[in-house]
XYZ file of C-alpha atoms in Angstrom:
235
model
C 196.443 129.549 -77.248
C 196.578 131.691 -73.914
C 200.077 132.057 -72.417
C 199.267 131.834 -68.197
C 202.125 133.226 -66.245
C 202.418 131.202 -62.828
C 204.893 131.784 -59.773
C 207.616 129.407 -60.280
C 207.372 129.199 -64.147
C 208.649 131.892 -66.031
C 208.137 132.709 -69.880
C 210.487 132.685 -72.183
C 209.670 134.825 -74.976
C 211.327 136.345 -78.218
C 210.163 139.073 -80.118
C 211.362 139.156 -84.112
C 210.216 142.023 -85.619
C 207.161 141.298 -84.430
C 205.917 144.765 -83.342
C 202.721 143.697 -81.977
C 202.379 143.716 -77.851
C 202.413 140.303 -75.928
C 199.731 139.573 -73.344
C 199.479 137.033 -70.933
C 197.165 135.549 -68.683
C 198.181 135.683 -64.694
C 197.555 132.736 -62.799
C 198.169 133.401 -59.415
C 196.194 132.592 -55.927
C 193.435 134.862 -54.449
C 194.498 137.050 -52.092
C 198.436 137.266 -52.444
C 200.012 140.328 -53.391
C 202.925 139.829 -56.327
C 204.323 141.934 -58.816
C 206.570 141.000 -62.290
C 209.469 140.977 -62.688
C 211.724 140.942 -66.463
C 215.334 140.510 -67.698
C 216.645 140.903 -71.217
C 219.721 142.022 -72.564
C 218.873 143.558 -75.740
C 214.846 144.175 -75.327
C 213.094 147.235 -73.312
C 209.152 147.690 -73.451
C 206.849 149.349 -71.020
C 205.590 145.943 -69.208
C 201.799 147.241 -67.307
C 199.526 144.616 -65.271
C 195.764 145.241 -66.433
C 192.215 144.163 -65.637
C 189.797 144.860 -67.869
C 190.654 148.224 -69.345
C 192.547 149.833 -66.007
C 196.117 149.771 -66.070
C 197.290 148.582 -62.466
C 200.769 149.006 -62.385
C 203.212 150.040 -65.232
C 206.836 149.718 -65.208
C 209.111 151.247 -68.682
C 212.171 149.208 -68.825
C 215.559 151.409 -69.465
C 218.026 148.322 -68.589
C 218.388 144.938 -68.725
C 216.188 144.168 -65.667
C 213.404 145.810 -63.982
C 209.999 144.918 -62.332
C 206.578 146.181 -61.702
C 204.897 147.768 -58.620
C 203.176 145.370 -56.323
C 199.152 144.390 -56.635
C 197.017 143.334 -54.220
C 195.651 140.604 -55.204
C 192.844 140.847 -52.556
C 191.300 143.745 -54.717
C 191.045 141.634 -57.942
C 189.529 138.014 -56.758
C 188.329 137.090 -60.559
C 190.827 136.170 -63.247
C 190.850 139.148 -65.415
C 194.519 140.084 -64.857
C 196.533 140.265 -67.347
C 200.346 141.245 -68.250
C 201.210 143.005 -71.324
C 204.698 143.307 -72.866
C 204.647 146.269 -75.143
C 207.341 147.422 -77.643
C 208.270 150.820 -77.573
C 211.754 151.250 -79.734
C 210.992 148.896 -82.162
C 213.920 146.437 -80.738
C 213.511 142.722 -81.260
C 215.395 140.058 -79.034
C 214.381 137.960 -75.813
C 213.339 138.286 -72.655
C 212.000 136.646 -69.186
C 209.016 137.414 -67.360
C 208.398 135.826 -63.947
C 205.371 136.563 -61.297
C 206.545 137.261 -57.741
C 204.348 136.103 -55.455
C 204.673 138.475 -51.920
C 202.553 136.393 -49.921
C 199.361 137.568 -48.362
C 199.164 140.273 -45.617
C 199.385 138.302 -42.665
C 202.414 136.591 -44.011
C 203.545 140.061 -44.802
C 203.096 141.953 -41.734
C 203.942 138.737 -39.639
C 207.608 139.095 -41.122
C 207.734 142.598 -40.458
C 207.247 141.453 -36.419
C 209.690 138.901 -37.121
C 212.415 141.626 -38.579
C 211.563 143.959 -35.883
C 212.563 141.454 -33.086
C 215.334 140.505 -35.107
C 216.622 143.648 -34.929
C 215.623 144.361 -30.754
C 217.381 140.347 -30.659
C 220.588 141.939 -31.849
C 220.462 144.588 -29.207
C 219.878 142.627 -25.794
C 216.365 143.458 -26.103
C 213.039 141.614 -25.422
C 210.921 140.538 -28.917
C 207.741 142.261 -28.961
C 204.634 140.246 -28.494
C 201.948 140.243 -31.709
C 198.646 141.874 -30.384
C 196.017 141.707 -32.926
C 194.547 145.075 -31.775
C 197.471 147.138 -32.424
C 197.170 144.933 -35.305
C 193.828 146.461 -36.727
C 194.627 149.769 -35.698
C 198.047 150.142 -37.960
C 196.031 148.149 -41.219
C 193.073 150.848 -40.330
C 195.516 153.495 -40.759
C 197.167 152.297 -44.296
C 194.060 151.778 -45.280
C 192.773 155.386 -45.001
C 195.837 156.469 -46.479
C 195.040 154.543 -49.482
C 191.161 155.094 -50.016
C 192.138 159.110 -49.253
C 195.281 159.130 -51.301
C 196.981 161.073 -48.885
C 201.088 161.378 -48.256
C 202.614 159.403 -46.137
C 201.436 160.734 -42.341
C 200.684 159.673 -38.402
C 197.443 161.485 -38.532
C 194.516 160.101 -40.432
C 192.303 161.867 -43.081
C 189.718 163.177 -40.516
C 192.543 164.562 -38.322
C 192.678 161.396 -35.815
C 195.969 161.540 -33.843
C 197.691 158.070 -33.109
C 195.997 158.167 -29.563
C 192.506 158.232 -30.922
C 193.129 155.244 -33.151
C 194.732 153.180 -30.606
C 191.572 154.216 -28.225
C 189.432 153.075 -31.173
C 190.292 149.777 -31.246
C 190.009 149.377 -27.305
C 193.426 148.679 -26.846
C 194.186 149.557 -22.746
C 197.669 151.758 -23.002
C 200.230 153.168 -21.131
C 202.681 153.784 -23.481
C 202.258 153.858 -27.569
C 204.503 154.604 -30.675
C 204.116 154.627 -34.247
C 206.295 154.080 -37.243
C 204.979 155.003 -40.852
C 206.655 154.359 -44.310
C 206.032 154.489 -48.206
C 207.677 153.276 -51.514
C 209.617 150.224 -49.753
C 209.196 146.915 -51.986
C 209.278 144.670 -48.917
C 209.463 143.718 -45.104
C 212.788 143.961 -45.201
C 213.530 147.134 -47.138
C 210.838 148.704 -44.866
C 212.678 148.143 -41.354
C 215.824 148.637 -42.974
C 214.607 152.115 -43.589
C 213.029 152.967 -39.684
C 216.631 151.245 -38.514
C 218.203 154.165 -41.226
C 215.953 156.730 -39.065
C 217.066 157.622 -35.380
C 213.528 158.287 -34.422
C 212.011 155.476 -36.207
C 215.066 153.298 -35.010
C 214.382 154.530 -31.556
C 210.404 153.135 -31.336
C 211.661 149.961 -32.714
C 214.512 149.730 -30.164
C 212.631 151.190 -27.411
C 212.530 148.987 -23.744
C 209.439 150.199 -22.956
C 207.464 148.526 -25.718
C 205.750 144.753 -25.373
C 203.810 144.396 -28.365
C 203.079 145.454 -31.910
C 200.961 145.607 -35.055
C 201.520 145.694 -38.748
C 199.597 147.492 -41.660
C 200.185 147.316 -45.140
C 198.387 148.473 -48.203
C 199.339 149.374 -51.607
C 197.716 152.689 -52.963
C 194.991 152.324 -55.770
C 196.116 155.320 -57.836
C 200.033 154.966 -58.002
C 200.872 151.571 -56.639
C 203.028 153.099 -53.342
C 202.990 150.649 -50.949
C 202.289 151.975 -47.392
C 204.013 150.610 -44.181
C 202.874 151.465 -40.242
C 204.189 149.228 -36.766
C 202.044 150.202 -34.102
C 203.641 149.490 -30.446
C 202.416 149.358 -27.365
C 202.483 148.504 -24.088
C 199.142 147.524 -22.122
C 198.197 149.623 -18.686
């Protein structure tokens, strides 16, 4: 019988000498990113996420908690997922696996807008509007950095400057900003990170700005998530 791991139901497993690896089957909705998590307090295997014969995301456990890089679960709509629990010391005992569910992107990047203001709120300042073009530009620009696997940078893969991209998406500007970011596991350790930045806390902080965008995509190769808040304000 097929063990399914499911958001709100985590396994319970023990290992007894039982050397073999454990694989489950992950049951989780189209189009939501998620990653796993695991606790133990005696056990430590390499825990990977795999469909079909690629490895996803792999995560070696050194302590008695750790948890996977996120997966897109947009780039995997069939059911061949699976999570694999591997012993690698030969240690036997029991652990917990759970699947966090992320949400999808527009719940995502809609809670990055919503930490943004948050953080303009605390200042006196006016919330930025959503636009849906600043929108498209910022998830253009993730997106290149992923299918190019490229660092981290405000310039795209063909040499586009943030001006160009903005222009591309016919979004009518007279003042723009960018904010870029890589390896945070969430919306909130993301702008945590710009407000830890004095230029990236400046854009986010910055009067002059009306409205914004989110991207976000997770890299194919090495499971880096990619952040970028487009702002703007319209001519």
């Amino acid at each position: 019988m097929t063990d399914f791991l499911s958001k709100g139901k985590p396994l319970r497993v023990s290992v007894d000498g039982d050397l073999s690896d454990k694989t489950f089957s992950i049951d989780r909705k189209p189009g939501r990113f998620f990653s796993l998590s695991f606790k133990s307090s005696a056990f430590f295997p390499r825990i990977t996420v795999e469909h079909g014969t690629d490895v996803l995301t792999q995560a070696t456990c050194f302590n008695s908690a750790c948890s996977t890089g996120t997966i897109d679960g947009e780039k995997y709509p069939d059911d061949n997922l699976i999570a694999r629990v591997a012993t690698i010391n030969g240690s036997s005992g029991s652990f917990k696996l759970r699947l966090k569910d992320h949400g999808d992107l527009d719940s995502i990047t809609r809670k990055v807008v919503r930490l943004t203001n948050r953080e303009r709120r605390r200042q006196g300042i006016d919330k930025l509007s959503f636009n849906s073009k600043l929108q498209k530009a910022a998830q253009n620009h993730v997106e290149d950095m992923d299918r190019s696997g490229r660092y981290l940078g405000h310039d795209s893969s063909d040499g586009r400057e943030l001006r160009d991209r903005i222009n591309e998406v016919d979004y009518d500007w007279s003042y723009i900003a960018e904010n870029a970011a890589s390896g945070q596991s969430s919306p909130k350790r993301a702008v945590e990170a710009w407000m830890n930045s004095p230029g990236h806390r400046a854009n986010i902080l910055d009067p002059e700005i009306k409205e914004i965008g989110v991207g976000y995509a997770i890299d194919d190769v090495n499971a880096t998530p990619y952040w970028v808040q487009n702002f703007g304000s319209s001519s």
